[in-house]
Coordinates of C-alpha atoms and ligand atoms in Angstrom, one line a residue:
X762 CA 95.4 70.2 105.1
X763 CA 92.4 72.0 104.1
X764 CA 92.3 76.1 104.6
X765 CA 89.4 78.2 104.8
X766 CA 88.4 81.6 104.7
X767 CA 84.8 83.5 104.8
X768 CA 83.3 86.9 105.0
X769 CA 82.8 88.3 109.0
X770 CA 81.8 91.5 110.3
X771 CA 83.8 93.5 111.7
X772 CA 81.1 95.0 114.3
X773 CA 82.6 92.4 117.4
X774 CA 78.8 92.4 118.9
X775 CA 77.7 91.2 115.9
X776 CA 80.3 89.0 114.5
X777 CA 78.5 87.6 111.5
X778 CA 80.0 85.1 109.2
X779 CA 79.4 84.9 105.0
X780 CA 81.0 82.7 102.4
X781 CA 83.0 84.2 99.9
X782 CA 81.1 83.9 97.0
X783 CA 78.5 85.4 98.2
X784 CA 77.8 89.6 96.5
X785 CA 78.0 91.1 99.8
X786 CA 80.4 94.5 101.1
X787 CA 78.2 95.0 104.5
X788 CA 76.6 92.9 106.9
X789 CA 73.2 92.6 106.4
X790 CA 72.5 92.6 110.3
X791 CA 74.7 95.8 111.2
X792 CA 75.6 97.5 108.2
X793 CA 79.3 97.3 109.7
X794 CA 82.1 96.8 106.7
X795 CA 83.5 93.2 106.4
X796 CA 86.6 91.7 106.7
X797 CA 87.8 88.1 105.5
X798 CA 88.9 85.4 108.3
X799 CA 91.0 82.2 107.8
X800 CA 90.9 79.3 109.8
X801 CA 94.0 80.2 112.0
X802 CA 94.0 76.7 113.8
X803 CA 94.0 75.0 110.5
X804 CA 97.4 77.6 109.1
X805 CA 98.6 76.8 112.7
X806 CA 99.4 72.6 111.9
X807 CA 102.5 74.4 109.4
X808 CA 105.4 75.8 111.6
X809 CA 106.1 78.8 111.6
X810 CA 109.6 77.9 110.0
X811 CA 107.3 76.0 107.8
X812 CA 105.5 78.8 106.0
X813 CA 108.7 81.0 106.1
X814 CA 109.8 78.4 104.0
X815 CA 107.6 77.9 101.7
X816 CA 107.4 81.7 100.6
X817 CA 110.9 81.8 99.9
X818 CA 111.0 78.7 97.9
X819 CA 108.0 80.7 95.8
X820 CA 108.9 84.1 95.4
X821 CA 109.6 85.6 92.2
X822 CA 109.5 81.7 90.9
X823 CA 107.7 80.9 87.5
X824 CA 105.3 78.0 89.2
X825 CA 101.8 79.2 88.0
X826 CA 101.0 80.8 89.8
X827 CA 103.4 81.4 93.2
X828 CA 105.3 83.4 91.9
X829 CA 103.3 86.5 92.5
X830 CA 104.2 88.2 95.3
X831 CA 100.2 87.7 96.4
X832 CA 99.9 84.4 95.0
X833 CA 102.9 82.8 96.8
X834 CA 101.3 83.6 100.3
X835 CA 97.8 81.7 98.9
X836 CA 96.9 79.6 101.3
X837 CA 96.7 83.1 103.8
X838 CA 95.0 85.4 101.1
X839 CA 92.2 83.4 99.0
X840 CA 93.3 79.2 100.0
X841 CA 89.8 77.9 98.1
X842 CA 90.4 79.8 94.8
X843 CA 91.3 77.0 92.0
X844 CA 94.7 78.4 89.7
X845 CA 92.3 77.9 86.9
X846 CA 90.8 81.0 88.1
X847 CA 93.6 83.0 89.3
X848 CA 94.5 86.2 87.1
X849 CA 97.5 87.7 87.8
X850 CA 99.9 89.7 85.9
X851 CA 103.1 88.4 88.6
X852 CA 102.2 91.5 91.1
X853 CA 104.1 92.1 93.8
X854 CA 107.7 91.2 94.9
X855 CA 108.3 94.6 94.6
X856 CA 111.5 96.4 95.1
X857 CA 112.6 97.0 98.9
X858 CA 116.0 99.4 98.5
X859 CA 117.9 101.4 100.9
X860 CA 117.6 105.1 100.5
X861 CA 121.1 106.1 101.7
X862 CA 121.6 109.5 100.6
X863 CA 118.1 110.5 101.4
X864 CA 118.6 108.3 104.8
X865 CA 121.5 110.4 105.5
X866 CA 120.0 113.9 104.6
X867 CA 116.8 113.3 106.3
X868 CA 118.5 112.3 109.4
X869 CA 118.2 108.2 109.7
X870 CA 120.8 105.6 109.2
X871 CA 118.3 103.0 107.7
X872 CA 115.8 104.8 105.3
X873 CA 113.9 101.6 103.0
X874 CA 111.6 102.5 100.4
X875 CA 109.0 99.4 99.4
X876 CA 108.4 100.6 95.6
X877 CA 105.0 99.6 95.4
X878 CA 104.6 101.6 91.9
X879 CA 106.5 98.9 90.4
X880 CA 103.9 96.9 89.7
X881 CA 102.0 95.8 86.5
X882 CA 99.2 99.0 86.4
X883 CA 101.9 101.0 88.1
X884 CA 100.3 101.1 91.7
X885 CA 99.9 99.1 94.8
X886 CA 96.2 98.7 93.7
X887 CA 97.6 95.5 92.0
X888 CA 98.0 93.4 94.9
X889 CA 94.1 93.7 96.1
X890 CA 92.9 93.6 92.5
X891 CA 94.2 90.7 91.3
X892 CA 92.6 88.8 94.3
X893 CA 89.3 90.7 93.6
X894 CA 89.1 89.7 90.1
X895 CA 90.3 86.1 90.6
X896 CA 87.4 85.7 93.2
X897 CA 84.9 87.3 90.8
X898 CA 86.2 84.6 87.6
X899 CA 85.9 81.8 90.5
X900 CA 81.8 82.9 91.2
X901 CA 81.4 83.4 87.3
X902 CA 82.9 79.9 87.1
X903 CA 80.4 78.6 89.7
X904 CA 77.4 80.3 87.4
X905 CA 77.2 83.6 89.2
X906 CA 75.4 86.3 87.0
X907 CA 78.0 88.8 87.1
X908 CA 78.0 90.6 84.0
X909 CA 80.7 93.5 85.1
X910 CA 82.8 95.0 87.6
X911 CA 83.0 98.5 88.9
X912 CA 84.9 101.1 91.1
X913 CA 84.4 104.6 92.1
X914 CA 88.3 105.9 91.8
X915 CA 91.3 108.3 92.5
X916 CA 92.9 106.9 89.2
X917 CA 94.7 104.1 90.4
X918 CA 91.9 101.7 91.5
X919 CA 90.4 102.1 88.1
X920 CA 93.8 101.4 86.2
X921 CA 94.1 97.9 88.2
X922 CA 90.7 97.1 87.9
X923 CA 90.8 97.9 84.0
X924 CA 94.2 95.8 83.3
X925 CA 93.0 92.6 85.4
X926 CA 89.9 92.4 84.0
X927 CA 90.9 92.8 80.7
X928 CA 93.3 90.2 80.8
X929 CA 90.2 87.8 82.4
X930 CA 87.9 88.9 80.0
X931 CA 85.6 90.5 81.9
X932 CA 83.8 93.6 81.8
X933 CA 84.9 96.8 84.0
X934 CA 82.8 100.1 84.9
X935 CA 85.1 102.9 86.2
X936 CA 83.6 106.2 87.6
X937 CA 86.1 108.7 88.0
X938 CA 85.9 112.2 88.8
X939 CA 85.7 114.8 86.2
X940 CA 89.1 116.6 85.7
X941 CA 90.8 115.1 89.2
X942 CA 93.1 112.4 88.1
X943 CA 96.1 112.5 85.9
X944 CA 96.1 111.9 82.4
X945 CA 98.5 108.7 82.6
X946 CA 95.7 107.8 85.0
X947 CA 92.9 108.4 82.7
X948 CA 94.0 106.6 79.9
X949 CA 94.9 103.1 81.5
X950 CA 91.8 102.5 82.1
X951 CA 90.8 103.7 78.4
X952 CA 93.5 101.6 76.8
X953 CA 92.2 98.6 78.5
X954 CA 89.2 98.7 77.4
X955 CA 87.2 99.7 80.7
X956 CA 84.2 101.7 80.0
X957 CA 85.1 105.0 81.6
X958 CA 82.4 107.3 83.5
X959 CA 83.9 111.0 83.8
X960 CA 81.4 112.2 86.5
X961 CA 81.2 115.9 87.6
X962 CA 81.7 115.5 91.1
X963 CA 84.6 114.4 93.2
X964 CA 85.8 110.6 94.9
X965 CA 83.4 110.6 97.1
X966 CA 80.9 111.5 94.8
X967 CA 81.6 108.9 92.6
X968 CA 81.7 106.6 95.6
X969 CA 77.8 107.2 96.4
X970 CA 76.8 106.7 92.7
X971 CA 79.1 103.4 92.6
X972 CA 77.2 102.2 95.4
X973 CA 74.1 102.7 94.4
X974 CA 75.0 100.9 90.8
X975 CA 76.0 98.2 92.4
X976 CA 72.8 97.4 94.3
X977 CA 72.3 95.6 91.6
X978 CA 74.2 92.2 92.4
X979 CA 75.1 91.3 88.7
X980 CA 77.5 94.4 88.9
X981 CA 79.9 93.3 91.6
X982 CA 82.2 96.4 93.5
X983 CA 85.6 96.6 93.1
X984 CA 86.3 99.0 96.0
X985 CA 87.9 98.8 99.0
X986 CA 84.8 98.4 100.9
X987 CA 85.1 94.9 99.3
X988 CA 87.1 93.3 101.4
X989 CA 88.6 91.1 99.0
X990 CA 91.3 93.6 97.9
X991 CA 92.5 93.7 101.7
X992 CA 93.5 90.1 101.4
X993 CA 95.8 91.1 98.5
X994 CA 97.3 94.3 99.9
X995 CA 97.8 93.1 103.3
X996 CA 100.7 90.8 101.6
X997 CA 102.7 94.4 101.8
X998 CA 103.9 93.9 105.2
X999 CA 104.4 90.0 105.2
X1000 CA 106.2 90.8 102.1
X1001 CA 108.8 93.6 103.4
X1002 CA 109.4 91.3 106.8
X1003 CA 110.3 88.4 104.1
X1004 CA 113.0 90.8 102.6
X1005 CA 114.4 91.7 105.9
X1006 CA 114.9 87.9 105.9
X1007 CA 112.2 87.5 108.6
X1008 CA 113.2 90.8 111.2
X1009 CA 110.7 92.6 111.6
X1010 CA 111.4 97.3 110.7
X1011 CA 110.8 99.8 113.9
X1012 CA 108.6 101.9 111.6
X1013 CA 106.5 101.4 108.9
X1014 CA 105.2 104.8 107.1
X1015 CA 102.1 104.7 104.3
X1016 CA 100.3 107.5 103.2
X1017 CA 96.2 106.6 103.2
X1018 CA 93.1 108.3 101.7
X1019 CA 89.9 106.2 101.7
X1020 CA 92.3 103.6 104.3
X1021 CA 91.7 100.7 103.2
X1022 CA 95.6 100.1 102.8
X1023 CA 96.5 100.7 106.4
X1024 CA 94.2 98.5 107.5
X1025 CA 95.7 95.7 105.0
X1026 CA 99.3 96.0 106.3
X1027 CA 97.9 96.0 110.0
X1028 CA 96.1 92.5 109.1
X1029 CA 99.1 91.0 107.3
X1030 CA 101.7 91.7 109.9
X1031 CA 98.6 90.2 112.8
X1032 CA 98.5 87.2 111.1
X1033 CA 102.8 86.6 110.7
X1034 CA 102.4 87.4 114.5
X1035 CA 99.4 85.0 115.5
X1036 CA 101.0 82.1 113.1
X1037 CA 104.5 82.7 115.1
X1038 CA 106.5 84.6 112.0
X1039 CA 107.4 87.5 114.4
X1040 CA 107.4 88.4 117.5
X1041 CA 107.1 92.2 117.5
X1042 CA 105.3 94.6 115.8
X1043 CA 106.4 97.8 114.0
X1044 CA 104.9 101.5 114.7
X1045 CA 102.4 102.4 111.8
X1046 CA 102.2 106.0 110.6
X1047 CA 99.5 106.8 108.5
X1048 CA 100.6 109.9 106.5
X1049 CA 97.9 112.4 105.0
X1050 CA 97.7 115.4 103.3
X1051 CA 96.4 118.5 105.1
X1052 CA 93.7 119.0 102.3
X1053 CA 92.2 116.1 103.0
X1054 CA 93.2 114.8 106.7
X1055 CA 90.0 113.3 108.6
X1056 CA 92.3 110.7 109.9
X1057 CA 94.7 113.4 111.5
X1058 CA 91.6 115.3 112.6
X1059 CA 90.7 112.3 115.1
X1060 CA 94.0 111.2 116.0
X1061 CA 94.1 115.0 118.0
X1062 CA 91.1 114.0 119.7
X1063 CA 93.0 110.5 120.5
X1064 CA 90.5 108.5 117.9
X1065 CA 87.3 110.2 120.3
X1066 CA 85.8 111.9 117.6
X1067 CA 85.9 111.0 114.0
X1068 CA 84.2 113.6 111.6
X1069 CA 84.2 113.0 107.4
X1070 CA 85.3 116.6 105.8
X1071 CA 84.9 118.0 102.4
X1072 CA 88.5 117.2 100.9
X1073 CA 90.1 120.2 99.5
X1074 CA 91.8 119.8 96.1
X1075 CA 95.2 118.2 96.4
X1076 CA 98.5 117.2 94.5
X1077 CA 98.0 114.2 96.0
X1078 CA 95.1 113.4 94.0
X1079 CA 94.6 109.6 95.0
X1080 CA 94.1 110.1 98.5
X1081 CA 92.0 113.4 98.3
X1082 CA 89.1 111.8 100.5
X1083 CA 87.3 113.3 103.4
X1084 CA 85.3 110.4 104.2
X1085 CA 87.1 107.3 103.8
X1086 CA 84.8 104.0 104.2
X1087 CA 87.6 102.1 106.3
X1088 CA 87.9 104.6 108.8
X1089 CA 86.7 102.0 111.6
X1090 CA 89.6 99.0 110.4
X1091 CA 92.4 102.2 110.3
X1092 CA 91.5 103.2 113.6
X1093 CA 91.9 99.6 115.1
X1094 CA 94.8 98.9 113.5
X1095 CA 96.3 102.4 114.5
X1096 CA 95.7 101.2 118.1
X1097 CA 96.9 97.9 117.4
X1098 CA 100.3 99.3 116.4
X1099 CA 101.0 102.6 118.9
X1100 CA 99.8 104.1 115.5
X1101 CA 100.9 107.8 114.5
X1102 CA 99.1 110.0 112.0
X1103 CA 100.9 113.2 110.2
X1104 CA 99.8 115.4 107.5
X1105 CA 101.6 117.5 104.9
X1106 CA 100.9 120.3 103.3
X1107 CA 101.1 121.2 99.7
X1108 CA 104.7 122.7 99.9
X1109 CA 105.9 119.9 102.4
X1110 CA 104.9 117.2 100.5
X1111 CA 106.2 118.4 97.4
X1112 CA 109.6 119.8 97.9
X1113 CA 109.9 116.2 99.5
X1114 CA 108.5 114.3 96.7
X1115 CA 111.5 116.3 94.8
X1116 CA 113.9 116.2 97.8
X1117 CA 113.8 112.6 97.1
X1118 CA 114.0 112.6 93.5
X1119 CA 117.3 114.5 94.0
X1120 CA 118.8 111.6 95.6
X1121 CA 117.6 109.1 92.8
X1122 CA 114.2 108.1 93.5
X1123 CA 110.9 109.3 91.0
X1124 CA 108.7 110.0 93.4
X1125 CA 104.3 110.1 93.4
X1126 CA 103.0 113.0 95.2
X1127 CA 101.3 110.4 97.8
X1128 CA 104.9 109.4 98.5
X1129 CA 105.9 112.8 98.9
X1130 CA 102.9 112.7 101.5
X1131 CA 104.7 110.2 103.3
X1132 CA 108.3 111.1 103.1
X1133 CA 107.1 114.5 104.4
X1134 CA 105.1 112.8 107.3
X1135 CA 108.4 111.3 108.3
X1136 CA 110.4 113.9 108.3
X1137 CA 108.3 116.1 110.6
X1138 CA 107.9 113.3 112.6
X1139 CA 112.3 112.9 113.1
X1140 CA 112.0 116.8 113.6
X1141 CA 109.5 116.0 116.5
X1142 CA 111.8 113.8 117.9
X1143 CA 109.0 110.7 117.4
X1144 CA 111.0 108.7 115.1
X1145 CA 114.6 108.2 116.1
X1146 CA 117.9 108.3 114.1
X1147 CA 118.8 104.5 114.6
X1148 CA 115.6 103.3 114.0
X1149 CA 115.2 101.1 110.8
X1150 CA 111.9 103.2 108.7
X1151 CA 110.1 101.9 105.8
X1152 CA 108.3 104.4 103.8
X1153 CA 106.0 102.2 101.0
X1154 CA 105.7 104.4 98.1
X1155 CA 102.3 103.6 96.8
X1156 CA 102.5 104.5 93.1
X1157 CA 104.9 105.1 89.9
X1158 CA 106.0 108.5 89.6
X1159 CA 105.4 108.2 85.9
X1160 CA 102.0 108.3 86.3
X1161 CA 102.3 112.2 87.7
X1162 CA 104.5 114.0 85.5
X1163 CA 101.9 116.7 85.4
X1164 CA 102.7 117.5 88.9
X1165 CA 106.5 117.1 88.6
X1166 CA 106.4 119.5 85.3
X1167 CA 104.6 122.2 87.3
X1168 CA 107.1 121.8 90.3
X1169 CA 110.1 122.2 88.2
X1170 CA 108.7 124.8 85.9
X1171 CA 107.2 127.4 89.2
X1172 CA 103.8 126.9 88.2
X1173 CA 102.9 125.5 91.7
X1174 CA 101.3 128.6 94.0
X1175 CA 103.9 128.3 96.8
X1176 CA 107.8 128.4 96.6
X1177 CA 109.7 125.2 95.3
X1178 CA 113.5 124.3 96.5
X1179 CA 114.4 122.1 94.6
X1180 CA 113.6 123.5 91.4
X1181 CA 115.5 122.1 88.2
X1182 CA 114.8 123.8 84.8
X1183 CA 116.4 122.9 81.9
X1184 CA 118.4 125.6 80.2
X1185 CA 118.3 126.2 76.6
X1186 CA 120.7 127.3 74.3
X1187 CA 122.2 127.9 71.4
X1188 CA 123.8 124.8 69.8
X1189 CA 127.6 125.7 70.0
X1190 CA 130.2 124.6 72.2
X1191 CA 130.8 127.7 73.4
X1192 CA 127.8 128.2 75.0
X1193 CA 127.4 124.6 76.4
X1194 CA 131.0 124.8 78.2
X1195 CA 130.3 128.4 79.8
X1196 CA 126.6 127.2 81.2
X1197 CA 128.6 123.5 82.3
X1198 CA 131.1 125.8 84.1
X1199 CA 128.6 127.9 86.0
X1200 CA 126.9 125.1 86.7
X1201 CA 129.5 123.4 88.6
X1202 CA 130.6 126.0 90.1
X1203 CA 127.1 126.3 91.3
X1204 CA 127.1 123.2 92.9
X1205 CA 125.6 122.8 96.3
X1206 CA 124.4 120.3 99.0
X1207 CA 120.9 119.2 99.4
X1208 CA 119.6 120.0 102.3
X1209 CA 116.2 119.8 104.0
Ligands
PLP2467 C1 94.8 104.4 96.6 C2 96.1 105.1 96.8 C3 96.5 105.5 98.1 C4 95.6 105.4 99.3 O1 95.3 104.1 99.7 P1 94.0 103.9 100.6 O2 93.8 102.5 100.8 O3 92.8 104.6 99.9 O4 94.2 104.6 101.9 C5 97.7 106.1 98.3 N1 98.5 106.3 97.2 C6 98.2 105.9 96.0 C7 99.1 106.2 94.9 C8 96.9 105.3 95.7 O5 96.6 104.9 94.5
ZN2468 ZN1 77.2 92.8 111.6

């Protein structure tokens, strides 16, 4: 069977249709984003049971190269790209676990986490960039004239970009803004050779310059805008259904910035629906923080009104971004799936980034963002106790120590509960064995 898959805008009066390896991130007619298509009818002469199949015999295998998590679903993310050309580091097939204790202290009897940070650059930003860069070493195959690729980025973009294209031997451009991402963030890209942009501005700053840069069609955009990445990301959703063994969560929860995430687990979970995979749907929440919540801004006006904001400085540094380019695809996919949006605020989401670290996890703040969401959202009454929630965790907590130091240490300005500070001492036994006895007699229940 032969697959195929192109470039169409999104714009439904429009409806225009581009081949992959083409440099192109709008359509030329509308100026509306793109998004990629596969011949459905085509994926539709496999069963259902079929493809279900398939990915299982894949996943996690060491068949080059199927047994990325991304890679394994190829024929519904990039089906024309030759393995020659295929870079991956194995992403994906991440962990799915059951957050009991949190589960239990929050209020729900089937709390998953999808840990999405344990991935090869330490971030979900994996899954999109390894199909972005593949596609890119297909075009340079073909003769393109690429001669680098480049993002405008939060700090994780520019950390997957810089690791993939390193290991394809290609040139990256990141632009990141001055003083805004965290030093783990700031040196991936560094250590892989990337050459790094510090512009004094913010995301969106760095966004408009990125765009402008890559006008030129020899330096091809690594962003979100680029469609591409979608195809990777969207395997998210397919990806959790697989580890339920095909059933399909109530909930899904995923905290979003510039959206282009949202959107990607809205299209992955469409397509196991239109090829027969499932037969329901979960709810989407998109969880933001207050500082920089556009999409919470027109989800009180019931999606009426959308206006981009200046985003305020946040812990929750990848997702501070008051005018996210796939605001349109979010939208559509929040209506798609009886969508919720929340926001957080500082102290919410990080007492539960720490709440959660309490009961074994090492949480980012953009996971606090969303673990926060959620539990306003039980409080409300909007999710329910027996209702099975997936909260995808976007990125390794490792990467944010900064923010876990100042928690721990009171140097945030608000005030922490679930402060832990270590307690120095002299080095005698004595004074070991009378701070172990307070300390246990100290002991107390976490509570929300
Ligand atoms: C990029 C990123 C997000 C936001 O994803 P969008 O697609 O921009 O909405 C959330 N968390 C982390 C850790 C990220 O790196
Ligand atoms: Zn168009």
């Amino acid at each position: 069977m032969s697959y195929r898959a192109w470039f169409q805008c999104i714009n439904e009066k429009c409806n225009e249709t581009y081949p992959l390896n083409k440099v192109i991130y709008r359509c030329k007619g509308c100026n509306s984003l793109l998004e990629v298509r596969h011949d459905m009818k085509a994926l539709g002469h496999r069963s259902a049971k079929a493809w279900m199949k398939l990915f299982e015999d894949r996943y996690k295998s060491t068949e080059w190269p199927y047994g990325s998590g991304i890679w394994g679903k190829k024929e519904w993310v990039l089906p024309n790209i030759h393995n020659d050309n295929v870079v991956s580091l194995y992403e994906g097939a991440s962990n799915l676990f059951w957050a009991e204790r949190l589960g239990k202290i929050v209020g729900l009897d089937s709390l998953w986490i999808k840990l999405c940070g344990n991935s090869h650059s330490g971030s979900f930003k994996d899954l999109g960039m390894t199909v972005l860069v593949s596609q890119v070493k297909q075009m340079i195959s073909e003769g393109a004239p690429i001669q680098a690729v480049a993002c405008a980025s939060t700090g994780d973009t520019s950390a997957a970009l810089a690791t993939y294209c390193a290991a394809a031997d290609i040139p990256s451009i990141v632009l990141l803004p001055k003083g805004k991402i965290s030093i783990a963030q700031l040196v991936q890209p560094i250590a892989n050779g990337a050459l790094v942009l510090s512009l004094d501005t913010d995301f969106d700053g760095c966004m408009k310059v990125v765009q402008e840069i890559t006008k030129d069609e020899t330096i091809y955009l690594a962003n979100s805008m680029n469609s591409l990445r979608i195809e990777g990301q969207k395997t998210v959703g397919i990806e959790i259904v697989q580890q339920f063994d095909w059933d399909v969560p109530d909930v899904i929860i995923i905290p979003g910035g510039n959206l282009g995430n949202v959107s990607a687990l809205g299209s992955g979970l469409l397509m196991m629906r239109d090829l027969g995979l499932i037969t329901k749907l979960p709810r989407i929440v998109v969880a933001q923080a207050e500082r920089a919540n556009p999409l919470y801004r027109a989800y009180l006006t019931n999606f009426e009104k959308f206006e981009p904001m200046q985003a305020q400085k946040t812990l929750a540094s990848a997702i501070q971004i008051g005018n996210p380019v796939s605001i349109e695809k979010a939208i559509r996919t929040l209506k798609q799936f009886d969508g919720i949006v929340m926001d957080a605020t500082e102290q919410e989401l990080a007492d539960a980034a720490m709440l959660g670290d309490m009961t074994g996890m090492f949480n980012c703040p953009h996971t606090g963002v969303a673990l926060a969401a959620m539990m306003k959202l039980i409080k409300a009454g909007k999710i329910d106790k027996a209702e099975k929630v997936v909260v995808i965790s976007t990125a390794h907590g490792l990467k944010f120590t900064d923010f876990k130091v100042q928690y721990h240490e009171g140097k945030l300005d608000f005030p922490t509960k679930y402060q832990n500070r270590p307690i120095e001492l002299p080095a005698t036994v004595d004074a070991v064995k009378k701070a172990l006895a307070e300390a246990l007699k100290m002991k107390k229940d976490l509570v929300v």
